[in-house]
Amino acid sequence: MTDAAVPRHADSNVAATDASGHQRSARNTLDVERVRADFPILHQELYGKPLAYLDNAASSQKPRPVIAAMTEAMETYYANVHRGVHRLSQVSTDHYEGAREKVARFINAPRTDEVIFTRGATEAINLVASSYGRAFLKPGQEVLITALEHHSNIVPWQLLRDQLGITLRVAPVEEDGSVRPEAVIQLINENTGMVAISQVSNALGSVLPVRQIADAAHASGIPVLVDGCQAIPHQKVDVQALGADFYAFSGHKMYGPTGIGVLWGRHDLLTQMPPYQGGGEMITSVSFEESTFKGPPHGFEAGTPAIVEAIGLGAAADWLEAHDLEAVAAHEHRLLEYATERLSAIEGLRIWGRAENKAAIVSFTMDQAHAHDVGTIVDRAGVAIRAGHHCAQPLMERYGLSSTVRASFGIYNTEQEVDQLADALQVVKELFG
Ligand code: PMP
């Protein structure tokens, strides 16, 4: 990722050990072997070949501290949160709320109570569409998205459109997969009620000019929702510096567990929003005549939450934060460049998405073989990649494609794994060519 790869301050080049005992890497270097040692799952063979896990954009693997935090919760202090007077419930509540603090710190949220735990990014976006959307968007107003959005940032707005009579406006994507800020900004008008955009495309890796778009939206008083799913594992995210009003992401793509994600929202917006779901935990009082509700975050967390998973997400945030995220971004950028070079050299292979500012995702097709055949063959070489539409069918259509093969890199990937992929693709070429 070009931006993040550039060190923002040329400070000490000396490795140091932080409070959690992790060694911070020297500037722009990452001890990948040390990182890999934290991931038990990576040290295995498939079909007699070392596993090369290159499906991180779909879901990433879990380091020992995340597994340990979740195991510790279940083995030593697990109980339901908030309602209990007994000791375990209090300890469990402290850890659950402690995880919220860790996440707030991780994204530089101004307030901890702006962090709402959800099932994932999908639920976070649905929460905004349902709660903010139904309360504040009026028939005839527009929600502005881009053509590269994940289905989870399209369909919730369509559902709202069908309920409310709002309109969905779609800003175009360039041939190289980039989104020009002007292409979005010129669609902002007096009817725009919300701008909802990805920070990084899951299908092509393009990094969007969020800040510029947010500044333009704010100049017209329009809130901006950012889908940060594909950014949060790879770079330092500061929701304030980004200019987001809502920020959505999933735990399982940032080395945390499934079943947990986050909606961060500006406190003044959250306090004006009606409940998303009703039930236990989100009320202050209930009678058959009427109920009253808590404010954020608990007013948006109806029912027993994903307690163990939230604790795991807090551990993932701590684990990621213990690394130099600029060094992580630089490492992944080098993998992107190396993979682009190796894959470009394969005859009949075409890479989709060549944006200048790009995360470590390489989407491609091969003249010789269907994406699913490619995925199946490279699997036999121990390489895990994804083939399909990546939940971005309108984007695929933009390029006249039904699917691509996608290799997506994370903190623990290596150049040898890129070689393993490239060699396996060479076999595909020879088999089908
Ligand atoms: N947005 C983007 C950009 C994504 O990549 C994904 C997951 N592929 C989502 C949203 C949805 O995340 P989840 O399925 O974890 O809710």
Coordinates of C-alpha atoms and ligand atoms in Angstrom, one line a residue:
M1 CA 0.0 0.0 0.0
T2 CA 1.9 3.0 -1.2
D3 CA 0.8 5.5 1.4
A4 CA 1.3 3.3 4.3
A5 CA 4.5 1.9 3.0
V6 CA 6.2 5.2 3.3
P7 CA 7.5 5.8 6.8
R8 CA 5.7 8.8 8.2
H9 CA 8.5 9.7 10.5
A10 CA 12.1 8.8 10.2
D11 CA 12.7 7.9 13.8
S12 CA 14.8 5.3 15.4
N13 CA 15.9 2.4 13.3
V14 CA 16.7 0.3 16.4
A15 CA 14.6 -2.7 17.4
A16 CA 12.9 -2.4 20.7
T17 CA 10.7 -4.6 22.9
D18 CA 7.3 -3.3 23.9
A19 CA 5.2 -3.8 27.0
S20 CA 3.6 -7.0 25.7
G21 CA 7.0 -8.5 25.1
H22 CA 6.9 -8.4 21.3
Q23 CA 9.9 -7.1 19.6
R24 CA 9.1 -4.2 17.4
S25 CA 10.9 -4.5 14.1
A26 CA 13.5 -2.1 12.9
R27 CA 11.9 0.5 10.7
N28 CA 10.4 -1.0 7.5
T29 CA 11.6 -4.5 8.3
L30 CA 9.5 -7.3 9.7
D31 CA 10.8 -10.5 11.2
V32 CA 8.5 -12.8 9.3
E33 CA 9.8 -16.0 10.7
R34 CA 9.1 -14.7 14.1
V35 CA 5.6 -13.7 13.1
R36 CA 5.0 -17.1 11.5
A37 CA 6.0 -18.8 14.8
D38 CA 2.8 -17.3 16.3
F39 CA 0.6 -19.2 13.8
P40 CA 0.3 -22.9 14.6
I41 CA -1.8 -23.6 11.5
L42 CA 0.8 -22.4 9.0
H43 CA 3.3 -25.1 9.9
Q44 CA 1.7 -28.0 8.0
E45 CA 1.9 -29.8 4.7
L46 CA -1.0 -30.3 2.3
Y47 CA -0.7 -33.0 -0.3
G48 CA 2.9 -33.3 0.8
K49 CA 3.6 -29.6 0.1
P50 CA 4.1 -26.8 2.6
L51 CA 0.9 -24.8 3.0
A52 CA 1.0 -21.4 1.4
Y53 CA -2.0 -19.6 2.7
L54 CA -2.9 -16.8 0.3
D55 CA -6.6 -16.3 1.0
N56 CA -6.2 -13.6 3.6
A57 CA -8.7 -11.2 2.1
A58 CA -11.4 -13.9 2.7
S59 CA -10.2 -14.7 6.2
S60 CA -6.9 -14.7 8.0
Q61 CA -5.3 -17.2 10.4
K62 CA -5.1 -16.7 14.1
P63 CA -2.0 -16.2 16.2
R64 CA -1.4 -17.9 19.5
P65 CA -2.2 -14.9 21.7
V66 CA -5.7 -14.7 20.2
I67 CA -6.2 -18.5 20.6
A68 CA -4.8 -18.2 24.2
A69 CA -7.0 -15.3 25.2
M70 CA -10.2 -17.1 24.0
T71 CA -9.1 -20.4 25.6
E72 CA -8.3 -18.6 28.9
A73 CA -11.7 -16.9 28.9
M74 CA -13.5 -20.3 28.4
E75 CA -11.2 -22.1 30.9
T76 CA -11.0 -19.7 33.7
Y77 CA -13.6 -16.9 33.9
Y78 CA -16.4 -17.4 31.3
A79 CA -19.9 -16.2 32.3
N80 CA -22.5 -14.0 30.7
V81 CA -21.7 -10.3 30.9
H82 CA -23.3 -7.2 32.4
R83 CA -26.2 -8.8 34.2
G84 CA -24.4 -10.9 36.8
V85 CA -23.7 -10.1 40.4
H86 CA -21.4 -13.1 40.8
R87 CA -17.6 -12.9 40.5
L88 CA -17.2 -14.7 37.1
S89 CA -19.7 -12.5 35.5
Q90 CA -17.9 -9.4 36.7
V91 CA -14.5 -10.7 35.5
S92 CA -16.1 -11.7 32.1
T93 CA -17.6 -8.2 31.8
D94 CA -14.3 -6.5 32.6
H95 CA -12.6 -8.5 29.8
Y96 CA -15.4 -7.9 27.4
E97 CA -15.4 -4.1 28.1
G98 CA -11.6 -4.2 28.1
A99 CA -11.7 -5.6 24.6
R100 CA -13.8 -2.6 23.6
E101 CA -11.1 -0.3 25.0
K102 CA -8.4 -2.1 23.1
V103 CA -10.3 -1.8 19.8
A104 CA -11.0 1.9 20.5
R105 CA -7.3 2.5 21.0
F106 CA -6.5 0.5 17.9
I107 CA -8.5 2.7 15.6
N108 CA -7.9 5.9 17.6
A109 CA -11.6 6.3 18.4
P110 CA -12.2 9.5 20.5
R111 CA -14.5 7.5 22.9
T112 CA -14.7 3.9 23.9
D113 CA -18.5 3.9 23.8
E114 CA -18.4 4.7 20.1
V115 CA -17.2 1.1 19.5
I116 CA -20.2 -1.2 18.9
F117 CA -19.6 -5.0 18.7
T118 CA -21.4 -6.6 15.8
R119 CA -21.2 -10.0 14.1
G120 CA -19.0 -8.5 11.5
A121 CA -18.7 -5.8 8.9
T122 CA -21.9 -7.0 7.2
E123 CA -23.9 -6.5 10.4
A124 CA -22.2 -3.1 11.0
I125 CA -23.2 -1.8 7.6
N126 CA -26.7 -3.2 8.0
L127 CA -26.9 -1.5 11.4
V128 CA -26.2 1.9 9.9
A129 CA -28.5 1.4 6.9
S130 CA -31.3 0.2 9.1
S131 CA -31.0 2.5 12.1
Y132 CA -29.5 5.7 10.7
G133 CA -31.0 5.1 7.3
R134 CA -34.6 4.6 8.4
A135 CA -34.4 7.5 10.9
F136 CA -32.7 10.1 8.7
L137 CA -32.9 9.3 5.0
K138 CA -36.0 10.5 3.2
P139 CA -37.6 9.3 0.0
G140 CA -35.8 10.8 -3.0
Q141 CA -32.5 11.1 -1.1
E142 CA -29.4 9.3 -2.5
V143 CA -26.8 7.0 -1.0
L144 CA -23.6 7.3 -2.9
I145 CA -21.4 4.2 -3.3
T146 CA -18.7 3.1 -5.8
A147 CA -18.7 0.4 -8.4
L148 CA -16.2 -1.7 -6.5
E149 CA -18.2 -2.2 -3.3
H150 CA -18.5 -5.6 -1.7
H151 CA -22.1 -6.9 -1.7
S152 CA -22.4 -6.0 2.0
N153 CA -22.1 -2.3 1.1
I154 CA -24.6 -2.6 -1.8
V155 CA -27.4 -4.9 -0.7
P156 CA -28.3 -3.2 2.7
W157 CA -28.8 0.1 0.8
Q158 CA -30.9 -1.7 -1.8
L159 CA -33.1 -3.1 0.9
L160 CA -33.4 0.4 2.3
R161 CA -34.1 1.8 -1.1
D162 CA -37.0 -0.7 -1.5
Q163 CA -38.4 0.3 1.9
L164 CA -37.9 4.0 1.7
G165 CA -37.8 5.1 -1.9
I166 CA -34.2 6.3 -1.7
T167 CA -31.9 6.0 -4.7
L168 CA -28.5 4.3 -5.0
R169 CA -25.9 6.3 -7.0
V170 CA -22.8 4.5 -8.1
A171 CA -19.5 6.2 -8.8
P172 CA -17.4 4.6 -11.6
V173 CA -14.2 2.6 -11.3
E174 CA -11.4 3.3 -13.8
E175 CA -10.0 0.6 -16.1
D176 CA -7.0 0.1 -13.7
G177 CA -9.3 -0.5 -10.8
S178 CA -8.7 2.9 -9.1
V179 CA -11.5 5.3 -8.0
R180 CA -10.8 8.9 -8.8
P181 CA -11.9 11.2 -6.0
E182 CA -13.6 13.6 -8.5
A183 CA -15.6 10.7 -9.9
V184 CA -17.2 10.3 -6.5
I185 CA -17.3 14.0 -5.5
Q186 CA -19.0 15.1 -8.7
L187 CA -22.0 12.9 -7.8
I188 CA -22.5 14.6 -4.5
N189 CA -25.5 16.9 -4.7
E190 CA -28.3 18.4 -2.5
N191 CA -30.1 15.0 -2.5
T192 CA -27.1 13.0 -1.2
G193 CA -27.9 11.6 2.3
M194 CA -25.0 9.3 2.8
V195 CA -21.7 8.4 1.2
A196 CA -20.7 4.7 1.8
I197 CA -17.4 3.6 0.4
S198 CA -14.7 1.0 0.8
Q199 CA -11.2 2.0 2.0
V200 CA -9.7 -0.9 0.0
S201 CA -11.3 -3.1 -2.6
N202 CA -11.4 -6.8 -1.6
A203 CA -11.5 -7.9 -5.3
L204 CA -8.8 -5.7 -6.8
G205 CA -6.8 -4.2 -3.9
S206 CA -7.3 -0.6 -5.0
V207 CA -7.0 1.9 -2.2
L208 CA -9.7 4.6 -2.3
P209 CA -9.0 8.3 -1.7
V210 CA -11.3 8.3 1.4
R211 CA -10.1 11.4 3.0
Q212 CA -10.6 13.6 -0.1
I213 CA -14.1 12.2 -0.6
A214 CA -14.9 12.6 3.1
D215 CA -13.8 16.2 3.1
A216 CA -16.1 16.9 0.1
A217 CA -19.0 15.1 1.7
H218 CA -18.6 16.9 5.0
A219 CA -18.5 20.3 3.2
S220 CA -22.1 19.5 2.3
G221 CA -22.9 18.1 5.8
I222 CA -23.1 14.5 4.5
P223 CA -22.0 11.6 6.7
V224 CA -19.5 9.0 5.4
L225 CA -19.5 5.3 6.1
V226 CA -16.2 3.6 5.4
D227 CA -16.0 -0.2 4.9
G228 CA -12.5 -0.8 6.4
C229 CA -12.5 -4.6 6.1
Q230 CA -9.6 -4.9 3.8
A231 CA -7.6 -2.0 5.3
I232 CA -7.6 -2.7 9.0
P233 CA -5.3 -5.8 8.9
H234 CA -2.7 -4.1 6.8
Q235 CA -2.1 -0.5 7.9
K236 CA -2.6 1.8 10.8
V237 CA -6.2 3.0 10.8
D238 CA -7.1 6.2 12.5
V239 CA -10.8 6.8 12.1
Q240 CA -10.4 10.5 13.0
A241 CA -7.6 11.1 10.5
L242 CA -9.5 9.2 7.8
G243 CA -12.5 11.5 8.2
A244 CA -15.0 8.7 8.7
D245 CA -18.3 9.1 10.5
F246 CA -18.9 5.4 10.6
Y247 CA -16.2 2.7 10.2
A248 CA -17.0 -1.0 9.8
F249 CA -14.8 -4.0 9.9
S250 CA -14.7 -7.7 10.8
G251 CA -12.5 -9.5 13.3
H252 CA -11.7 -12.5 11.2
K253 CA -9.7 -10.6 8.6
M254 CA -7.5 -9.0 11.2
Y255 CA -6.2 -12.2 12.7
G256 CA -9.1 -12.3 15.1
P257 CA -12.0 -14.7 15.4
T258 CA -15.2 -15.0 13.3
G259 CA -18.5 -13.9 14.6
I260 CA -17.3 -10.5 15.8
G261 CA -16.8 -7.2 14.1
V262 CA -17.1 -3.5 14.9
L263 CA -19.1 -0.5 14.0
W264 CA -17.4 2.6 15.1
G265 CA -19.6 5.7 14.9
R266 CA -19.4 9.3 15.9
H267 CA -20.9 9.7 19.3
D268 CA -23.2 12.5 18.3
L269 CA -24.6 10.4 15.5
L270 CA -25.0 7.2 17.5
T271 CA -26.9 9.0 20.3
Q272 CA -29.4 10.2 17.7
M273 CA -29.9 6.8 16.2
P274 CA -32.8 4.5 17.1
P275 CA -32.2 0.9 18.2
Y276 CA -31.2 -1.6 15.5
Q277 CA -32.5 -4.8 17.2
G278 CA -34.6 -5.1 20.3
G279 CA -34.1 -7.5 23.2
G280 CA -32.2 -8.0 26.4
E281 CA -29.3 -5.8 27.4
M282 CA -30.2 -2.8 25.2
I283 CA -33.0 -1.5 27.4
T284 CA -33.3 0.6 30.5
S285 CA -36.9 -0.4 31.2
V286 CA -39.6 -2.5 29.6
S287 CA -43.3 -2.5 30.1
F288 CA -46.0 -3.8 27.8
E289 CA -46.9 -0.2 27.0
E290 CA -43.4 1.0 26.1
S291 CA -39.7 0.4 26.5
T292 CA -36.8 2.8 26.9
F293 CA -33.3 2.2 25.6
K294 CA -29.7 2.6 26.5
G295 CA -27.4 4.8 24.6
P296 CA -24.3 3.6 22.7
P297 CA -22.8 1.1 22.7
H298 CA -25.1 -1.2 24.7
G299 CA -28.2 0.2 23.0
F300 CA -27.0 -1.4 19.8
E301 CA -25.9 -4.7 21.3
A302 CA -29.2 -6.5 21.9
G303 CA -29.0 -10.0 23.4
T304 CA -26.0 -11.9 24.7
P305 CA -23.0 -10.7 22.7
A306 CA -20.2 -12.8 21.3
I307 CA -18.2 -12.5 24.6
V308 CA -15.3 -14.9 23.9
E309 CA -15.0 -13.6 20.3
A310 CA -14.9 -10.0 21.5
I311 CA -12.1 -10.9 23.9
G312 CA -10.3 -12.6 21.0
L313 CA -10.7 -9.5 18.9
G314 CA -9.2 -7.4 21.6
A315 CA -6.2 -9.8 21.7
A316 CA -5.9 -9.5 17.9
A317 CA -5.8 -5.7 18.1
D318 CA -3.1 -5.9 20.8
W319 CA -1.1 -8.5 18.8
L320 CA -1.3 -6.4 15.6
E321 CA -0.4 -3.2 17.5
A322 CA 2.7 -4.8 18.9
H323 CA 4.1 -4.9 15.4
D324 CA 5.3 -1.9 13.5
L325 CA 2.4 -1.5 11.2
E326 CA 4.5 0.6 8.7
A327 CA 6.9 -2.3 8.5
V328 CA 3.9 -4.7 8.0
A329 CA 2.6 -2.5 5.2
A330 CA 6.1 -2.3 3.6
H331 CA 6.5 -6.1 3.8
E332 CA 3.1 -6.7 2.2
H333 CA 3.9 -4.1 -0.5
R334 CA 7.1 -5.9 -1.4
L335 CA 5.1 -9.2 -1.7
L336 CA 2.6 -7.4 -3.9
E337 CA 5.4 -6.1 -6.2
Y338 CA 7.1 -9.5 -6.3
A339 CA 3.9 -11.4 -7.0
T340 CA 2.9 -8.9 -9.7
E341 CA 6.3 -9.4 -11.4
R342 CA 6.3 -13.2 -11.1
L343 CA 2.7 -13.6 -12.3
S344 CA 3.0 -11.0 -15.1
A345 CA 5.7 -13.2 -16.6
I346 CA 3.3 -16.1 -17.1
E347 CA 1.9 -16.2 -20.6
G348 CA -1.8 -15.9 -20.9
L349 CA -2.2 -14.6 -17.3
R350 CA -3.8 -11.2 -17.0
I351 CA -3.9 -9.2 -13.7
W352 CA -7.0 -7.1 -13.0
G353 CA -6.5 -4.1 -10.9
R354 CA -3.3 -2.1 -11.5
A355 CA -4.1 0.9 -9.4
E356 CA -1.0 2.8 -8.3
N357 CA -2.2 2.8 -4.7
K358 CA -2.9 -0.8 -4.1
A359 CA -3.0 -3.3 -1.2
A360 CA -1.4 -6.7 -1.4
I361 CA -4.2 -8.4 -3.5
V362 CA -3.6 -9.8 -6.9
S363 CA -6.7 -10.7 -8.9
F364 CA -6.1 -12.5 -12.2
T365 CA -7.5 -14.6 -15.0
M366 CA -5.8 -17.1 -17.2
D367 CA -6.6 -17.6 -20.9
Q368 CA -6.1 -21.3 -20.6
A369 CA -8.3 -22.1 -17.6
H370 CA -11.4 -21.2 -15.7
A371 CA -10.7 -19.5 -12.3
H372 CA -12.1 -22.5 -10.4
D373 CA -9.9 -24.9 -12.3
V374 CA -6.9 -22.7 -11.4
G375 CA -7.9 -22.7 -7.8
T376 CA -8.3 -26.5 -7.7
I377 CA -4.9 -27.1 -9.3
V378 CA -2.9 -24.8 -7.2
D379 CA -4.6 -26.2 -4.1
R380 CA -2.8 -29.5 -5.0
A381 CA 0.4 -27.6 -4.8
G382 CA -0.5 -26.6 -1.2
V383 CA -1.5 -23.1 -2.2
A384 CA -4.8 -21.7 -0.8
I385 CA -6.3 -18.9 -3.0
R386 CA -9.8 -17.9 -3.9
A387 CA -11.7 -18.2 -7.2
G388 CA -15.0 -16.5 -7.8
H389 CA -16.7 -13.1 -7.9
H390 CA -15.5 -12.2 -4.4
C391 CA -18.9 -10.8 -3.5
A392 CA -18.4 -8.0 -6.0
Q393 CA -20.5 -9.1 -8.9
P394 CA -21.2 -5.6 -10.2
L395 CA -17.4 -5.0 -10.3
M396 CA -16.8 -8.2 -12.2
E397 CA -19.4 -7.2 -14.6
R398 CA -17.6 -3.8 -15.1
Y399 CA -14.8 -5.8 -16.6
G400 CA -16.9 -8.4 -18.4
L401 CA -15.8 -11.1 -16.0
S402 CA -17.7 -13.7 -14.0
S403 CA -14.8 -14.5 -11.8
T404 CA -11.1 -14.1 -11.1
V405 CA -8.5 -15.9 -9.1
R406 CA -7.3 -13.9 -6.2
A407 CA -4.2 -14.2 -4.1
S408 CA -4.2 -12.0 -1.1
F409 CA -1.3 -11.6 1.2
G410 CA -0.9 -11.0 4.9
I411 CA 1.7 -10.3 7.6
Y412 CA 3.0 -13.9 7.6
N413 CA 3.4 -14.5 3.9
T414 CA 6.8 -14.9 2.2
E415 CA 8.4 -14.5 -1.2
Q416 CA 8.9 -18.3 -1.2
E417 CA 5.1 -18.6 -1.1
V418 CA 4.8 -16.3 -4.1
D419 CA 7.2 -18.6 -5.9
Q420 CA 5.1 -21.6 -4.9
L421 CA 2.1 -19.9 -6.4
A422 CA 3.9 -18.9 -9.5
D423 CA 5.3 -22.4 -10.0
A424 CA 1.8 -23.9 -9.6
L425 CA 0.4 -21.5 -12.1
Q426 CA 3.1 -22.5 -14.6
V427 CA 1.7 -26.1 -14.2
V428 CA -1.8 -24.8 -14.9
K429 CA -0.5 -23.1 -18.0
E430 CA 1.2 -26.2 -19.2
L431 CA -1.8 -28.4 -18.5
F432 CA -4.3 -26.2 -20.2
G433 CA -2.1 -24.3 -22.7
Ligands
PMP1 N1 -16.5 -5.5 2.9 C1 -15.3 -6.0 2.4 C2 -14.5 -5.1 1.6 C3 -15.0 -7.3 2.5 O1 -13.9 -7.8 1.9 C4 -15.8 -8.2 3.3 C5 -15.5 -9.7 3.4 N2 -15.1 -10.3 2.2 C6 -17.0 -7.6 3.8 C7 -17.2 -6.3 3.7 C8 -17.9 -8.5 4.7 O2 -17.3 -9.0 5.8 P1 -18.0 -10.1 6.7 O3 -18.4 -11.2 5.7 O4 -17.0 -10.5 7.6 O5 -19.2 -9.4 7.4

